[in-house]
PDB file of C-alpha atoms and ligand atoms in Angstrom:
ATOM      1  CA  MET A   1       3.204-176.472-156.754  1.00 31.00           C
ATOM      2  CA  ARG A   2       6.714-176.800-158.256  1.00 35.00           C
ATOM      3  CA  PRO A   3       9.163-177.168-155.376  1.00 36.00           C
ATOM      4  CA  GLU A   4      11.780-174.762-156.861  1.00 36.00           C
ATOM      5  CA  THR A   5       9.299-171.855-156.846  1.00 37.00           C
ATOM      6  CA  GLU A   6       7.969-172.576-153.458  1.00 37.00           C
ATOM      7  CA  ALA A   7       7.917-169.390-151.394  1.00 36.00           C
ATOM      8  CA  PRO A   8       8.856-169.188-147.756  1.00 37.00           C
ATOM      9  CA  LEU A   9       5.862-169.867-145.641  1.00 34.00           C
ATOM     10  CA  HIS A  10       5.437-166.286-144.502  1.00 35.00           C
ATOM     11  CA  LEU A  11       5.300-165.011-148.127  1.00 32.00           C
ATOM     12  CA  MET A  12       2.753-167.484-149.442  1.00 38.00           C
ATOM     13  CA  SER A  13      -0.535-166.189-150.729  1.00 40.00           C
ATOM     14  CA  ALA A  14      -3.549-166.756-148.621  1.00 45.00           C
ATOM     15  CA  GLY A  15      -5.741-166.653-151.760  1.00 42.00           C
ATOM     16  CA  PRO A  16      -7.383-169.672-153.294  1.00 49.00           C
ATOM     17  CA  GLU A  17      -4.851-170.017-156.199  1.00 46.00           C
ATOM     18  CA  ASP A  18      -1.138-169.357-156.659  1.00 53.00           C
ATOM     19  CA  GLU A  19       0.647-168.267-159.965  1.00 55.00           C
ATOM     20  CA  ASP A  20       0.681-171.903-161.178  1.00 57.00           C
ATOM     21  CA  GLY A  21      -3.066-172.147-160.723  1.00 57.00           C
ATOM     22  CA  ASP A  22      -2.652-174.515-157.796  1.00 55.00           C
ATOM     23  CA  VAL A  23      -5.431-174.295-155.324  1.00 58.00           C
ATOM     24  CA  SER A  24      -4.390-174.322-151.724  1.00 62.00           C
ATOM     25  CA  VAL A  25      -6.718-175.941-149.294  1.00 66.00           C
ATOM     26  CA  VAL A  26      -6.337-175.400-145.601  1.00 72.00           C
ATOM     27  CA  THR A  27      -6.961-178.610-143.770  1.00 76.00           C
ATOM     28  CA  LYS A  28      -7.318-178.498-140.070  1.00 80.00           C
ATOM     29  CA  THR A  29      -7.782-181.442-137.784  1.00 83.00           C
ATOM     30  CA  LYS A  30     -10.038-180.538-134.927  1.00 83.00           C
ATOM     31  CA  PRO A  31      -8.313-181.098-131.599  1.00 86.00           C
ATOM     32  CA  LYS A  32     -10.095-183.921-129.818  1.00 86.00           C
ATOM     33  CA  THR A  33     -11.917-182.961-126.661  1.00 90.00           C
ATOM     34  CA  ALA A  34     -12.893-185.955-124.565  1.00 93.00           C
ATOM     35  CA  LYS A  35     -16.669-186.376-124.336  1.00 92.00           C
ATOM     36  CA  PRO A  36     -17.917-186.110-120.783  1.00 93.00           C
ATOM     37  CA  PRO A  37     -19.214-189.451-119.485  1.00 96.00           C
ATOM     38  CA  LEU A  38     -22.966-190.042-119.194  1.00 98.00           C
ATOM     39  CA  TYR A  39     -24.771-191.492-116.212  1.00 98.00           C
ATOM     40  CA  LYS A  40     -27.832-193.722-116.098  1.00 98.00           C
ATOM     41  CA  VAL A  41     -30.340-192.847-113.397  1.00 98.00           C
ATOM     42  CA  LEU A  42     -31.889-196.035-112.016  1.00 98.00           C
ATOM     43  CA  LEU A  43     -35.060-196.489-110.035  1.00 98.00           C
ATOM     44  CA  LEU A  44     -35.230-199.511-107.737  1.00 98.00           C
ATOM     45  CA  ASN A  45     -38.231-201.544-106.700  1.00 98.00           C
ATOM     46  CA  ASP A  46     -39.360-202.025-103.111  1.00 98.00           C
ATOM     47  CA  ASP A  47     -42.442-203.575-101.511  1.00 98.00           C
ATOM     48  CA  TYR A  48     -43.833-200.451 -99.845  1.00 98.00           C
ATOM     49  CA  THR A  49     -43.725-197.347-102.023  1.00 99.00           C
ATOM     50  CA  PRO A  50     -47.181-196.870-103.591  1.00 98.00           C
ATOM     51  CA  MET A  51     -47.309-197.223-107.369  1.00 98.00           C
ATOM     52  CA  GLU A  52     -49.039-193.834-107.745  1.00 98.00           C
ATOM     53  CA  PHE A  53     -46.235-192.171-105.800  1.00 98.00           C
ATOM     54  CA  VAL A  54     -43.612-193.621-108.165  1.00 98.00           C
ATOM     55  CA  VAL A  55     -45.633-192.505-111.183  1.00 98.00           C
ATOM     56  CA  HIS A  56     -45.846-189.014-109.706  1.00 98.00           C
ATOM     57  CA  VAL A  57     -42.081-188.933-109.068  1.00 98.00           C
ATOM     58  CA  LEU A  58     -41.376-189.929-112.655  1.00 98.00           C
ATOM     59  CA  GLU A  59     -43.679-187.266-114.071  1.00 98.00           C
ATOM     60  CA  ARG A  60     -42.441-184.581-111.681  1.00 98.00           C
ATOM     61  CA  PHE A  61     -38.676-185.047-111.932  1.00 98.00           C
ATOM     62  CA  PHE A  62     -38.175-186.642-115.338  1.00 98.00           C
ATOM     63  CA  GLY A  63     -40.632-184.653-117.436  1.00 95.00           C
ATOM     64  CA  ILE A  64     -42.303-187.668-118.973  1.00 96.00           C
ATOM     65  CA  THR A  65     -45.949-188.266-119.762  1.00 98.00           C
ATOM     66  CA  HIS A  66     -48.281-190.082-117.376  1.00 98.00           C
ATOM     67  CA  ALA A  67     -48.459-193.060-119.751  1.00 98.00           C
ATOM     68  CA  GLN A  68     -44.644-193.322-119.949  1.00 97.00           C
ATOM     69  CA  ALA A  69     -44.400-192.966-116.177  1.00 98.00           C
ATOM     70  CA  VAL A  70     -46.841-195.858-115.651  1.00 98.00           C
ATOM     71  CA  GLU A  71     -44.850-197.975-118.119  1.00 98.00           C
ATOM     72  CA  ILE A  72     -41.530-197.337-116.361  1.00 98.00           C
ATOM     73  CA  MET A  73     -43.037-197.839-112.892  1.00 98.00           C
ATOM     74  CA  LEU A  74     -44.412-201.242-113.995  1.00 98.00           C
ATOM     75  CA  ILE A  75     -41.030-202.258-115.443  1.00 98.00           C
ATOM     76  CA  VAL A  76     -39.384-201.438-112.101  1.00 98.00           C
ATOM     77  CA  HIS A  77     -42.152-203.259-110.225  1.00 98.00           C
ATOM     78  CA  LYS A  78     -41.776-206.413-112.356  1.00 98.00           C
ATOM     79  CA  LYS A  79     -38.024-206.466-113.086  1.00 98.00           C
ATOM     80  CA  GLY A  80     -36.611-204.861-109.954  1.00 98.00           C
ATOM     81  CA  LEU A  81     -35.151-201.765-111.581  1.00 98.00           C
ATOM     82  CA  ALA A  82     -35.148-199.652-114.718  1.00 98.00           C
ATOM     83  CA  VAL A  83     -33.147-196.868-116.307  1.00 98.00           C
ATOM     84  CA  VAL A  84     -35.218-193.702-116.046  1.00 98.00           C
ATOM     85  CA  GLY A  85     -32.898-191.489-118.052  1.00 98.00           C
ATOM     86  CA  VAL A  86     -29.303-190.768-119.082  1.00 98.00           C
ATOM     87  CA  PHE A  87     -27.697-187.475-118.087  1.00 98.00           C
ATOM     88  CA  SER A  88     -24.467-185.619-117.413  1.00 97.00           C
ATOM     89  CA  HIS A  89     -22.954-186.273-113.979  1.00 98.00           C
ATOM     90  CA  GLU A  90     -24.337-183.042-112.538  1.00 98.00           C
ATOM     91  CA  ILE A  91     -27.883-183.491-113.852  1.00 98.00           C
ATOM     92  CA  ALA A  92     -27.960-187.171-112.812  1.00 98.00           C
ATOM     93  CA  GLU A  93     -26.798-186.225-109.308  1.00 98.00           C
ATOM     94  CA  THR A  94     -29.530-183.595-109.087  1.00 98.00           C
ATOM     95  CA  LYS A  95     -32.252-186.036-110.225  1.00 98.00           C
ATOM     96  CA  VAL A  96     -31.128-188.664-107.703  1.00 98.00           C
ATOM     97  CA  ALA A  97     -31.061-186.097-104.892  1.00 98.00           C
ATOM     98  CA  GLN A  98     -34.511-184.739-105.840  1.00 98.00           C
ATOM     99  CA  VAL A  99     -36.071-188.231-105.917  1.00 98.00           C
ATOM    100  CA  MET A 100     -34.389-189.375-102.692  1.00 98.00           C
ATOM    101  CA  ASP A 101     -35.343-186.202-100.849  1.00 98.00           C
ATOM    102  CA  PHE A 102     -38.952-186.292-102.084  1.00 98.00           C
ATOM    103  CA  ALA A 103     -39.308-189.992-101.114  1.00 98.00           C
ATOM    104  CA  ARG A 104     -37.759-189.385 -97.686  1.00 98.00           C
ATOM    105  CA  ARG A 105     -40.046-186.413 -97.021  1.00 98.00           C
ATOM    106  CA  HIS A 106     -43.043-188.641 -97.812  1.00 98.00           C
ATOM    107  CA  GLN A 107     -41.574-191.481 -95.744  1.00 98.00           C
ATOM    108  CA  HIS A 108     -41.360-193.932 -98.621  1.00 98.00           C
ATOM    109  CA  PRO A 109     -38.332-196.223 -98.997  1.00 98.00           C
ATOM    110  CA  LEU A 110     -38.022-195.559-102.737  1.00 98.00           C
ATOM    111  CA  GLN A 111     -34.400-195.767-103.909  1.00 98.00           C
ATOM    112  CA  CYS A 112     -32.831-193.972-106.861  1.00 98.00           C
ATOM    113  CA  THR A 113     -29.187-194.320-107.879  1.00 98.00           C
ATOM    114  CA  MET A 114     -26.861-193.406-110.719  1.00 98.00           C
ATOM    115  CA  GLU A 115     -24.318-195.463-112.620  1.00 98.00           C
ATOM    116  CA  LYS A 116     -21.680-194.458-115.166  1.00 98.00           C
ATOM    117  CA  GLU A 117     -22.601-195.552-118.687  1.00 97.00           C
ATOM    118  CA  GLU A 118     -20.294-198.177-120.322  1.00 90.00           C
TER     119      GLU A 118
HETATM  120  N1  LIG B   1     -43.496-202.512-105.761  1.00 62.22           N
HETATM  121  C1  LIG B   1     -44.258-201.365-105.346  1.00 62.22           C
HETATM  122  C2  LIG B   1     -45.654-201.804-104.940  1.00 62.22           C
HETATM  123  O1  LIG B   1     -46.071-202.902-105.249  1.00 62.22           O
HETATM  124  C3  LIG B   1     -44.356-200.317-106.469  1.00 62.22           C
HETATM  125  C4  LIG B   1     -43.031-199.731-106.833  1.00 62.22           C
HETATM  126  C5  LIG B   1     -42.720-199.550-108.182  1.00 62.22           C
HETATM  127  C6  LIG B   1     -42.131-199.317-105.861  1.00 62.22           C
HETATM  128  C7  LIG B   1     -41.507-198.971-108.561  1.00 62.22           C
HETATM  129  C8  LIG B   1     -40.921-198.752-106.233  1.00 62.22           C
HETATM  130  O2  LIG B   1     -39.438-197.983-107.949  1.00 62.22           O
HETATM  131  C9  LIG B   1     -40.611-198.566-107.575  1.00 62.22           C
HETATM  132  N2  LIG B   1     -46.400-200.910-104.278  1.00 62.22           N
END
């Protein structure tokens, strides 16, 4: 657009082209909204909780298949701990509470914790 013919902002056409054939493109930068942090839910090994109980907990509260649950349980058993899933703070807190409550009610010392990612 030639500067000398430039109209005041409030009189400018909203259409795609002005009288010079210039196409106006509205560019907007999206305001950045901080991403909410994610939390890893960790399952810890112990010497007393039965393997089948851990597998059941994983299937029940983390919606994974029996085969995946066995895999994760064995990782925890061999390595000491494993990440079971990654969730928002609220969901992670709920999962931890569900696992801890279920283990306590069955008198198993199974421990589940959460940890902020990165
Ligand atoms: N180590 C337990 C056992 O030998 C099994 C176990 C696995 C316990 C995973 C806790 O998070 C756990 N019975």
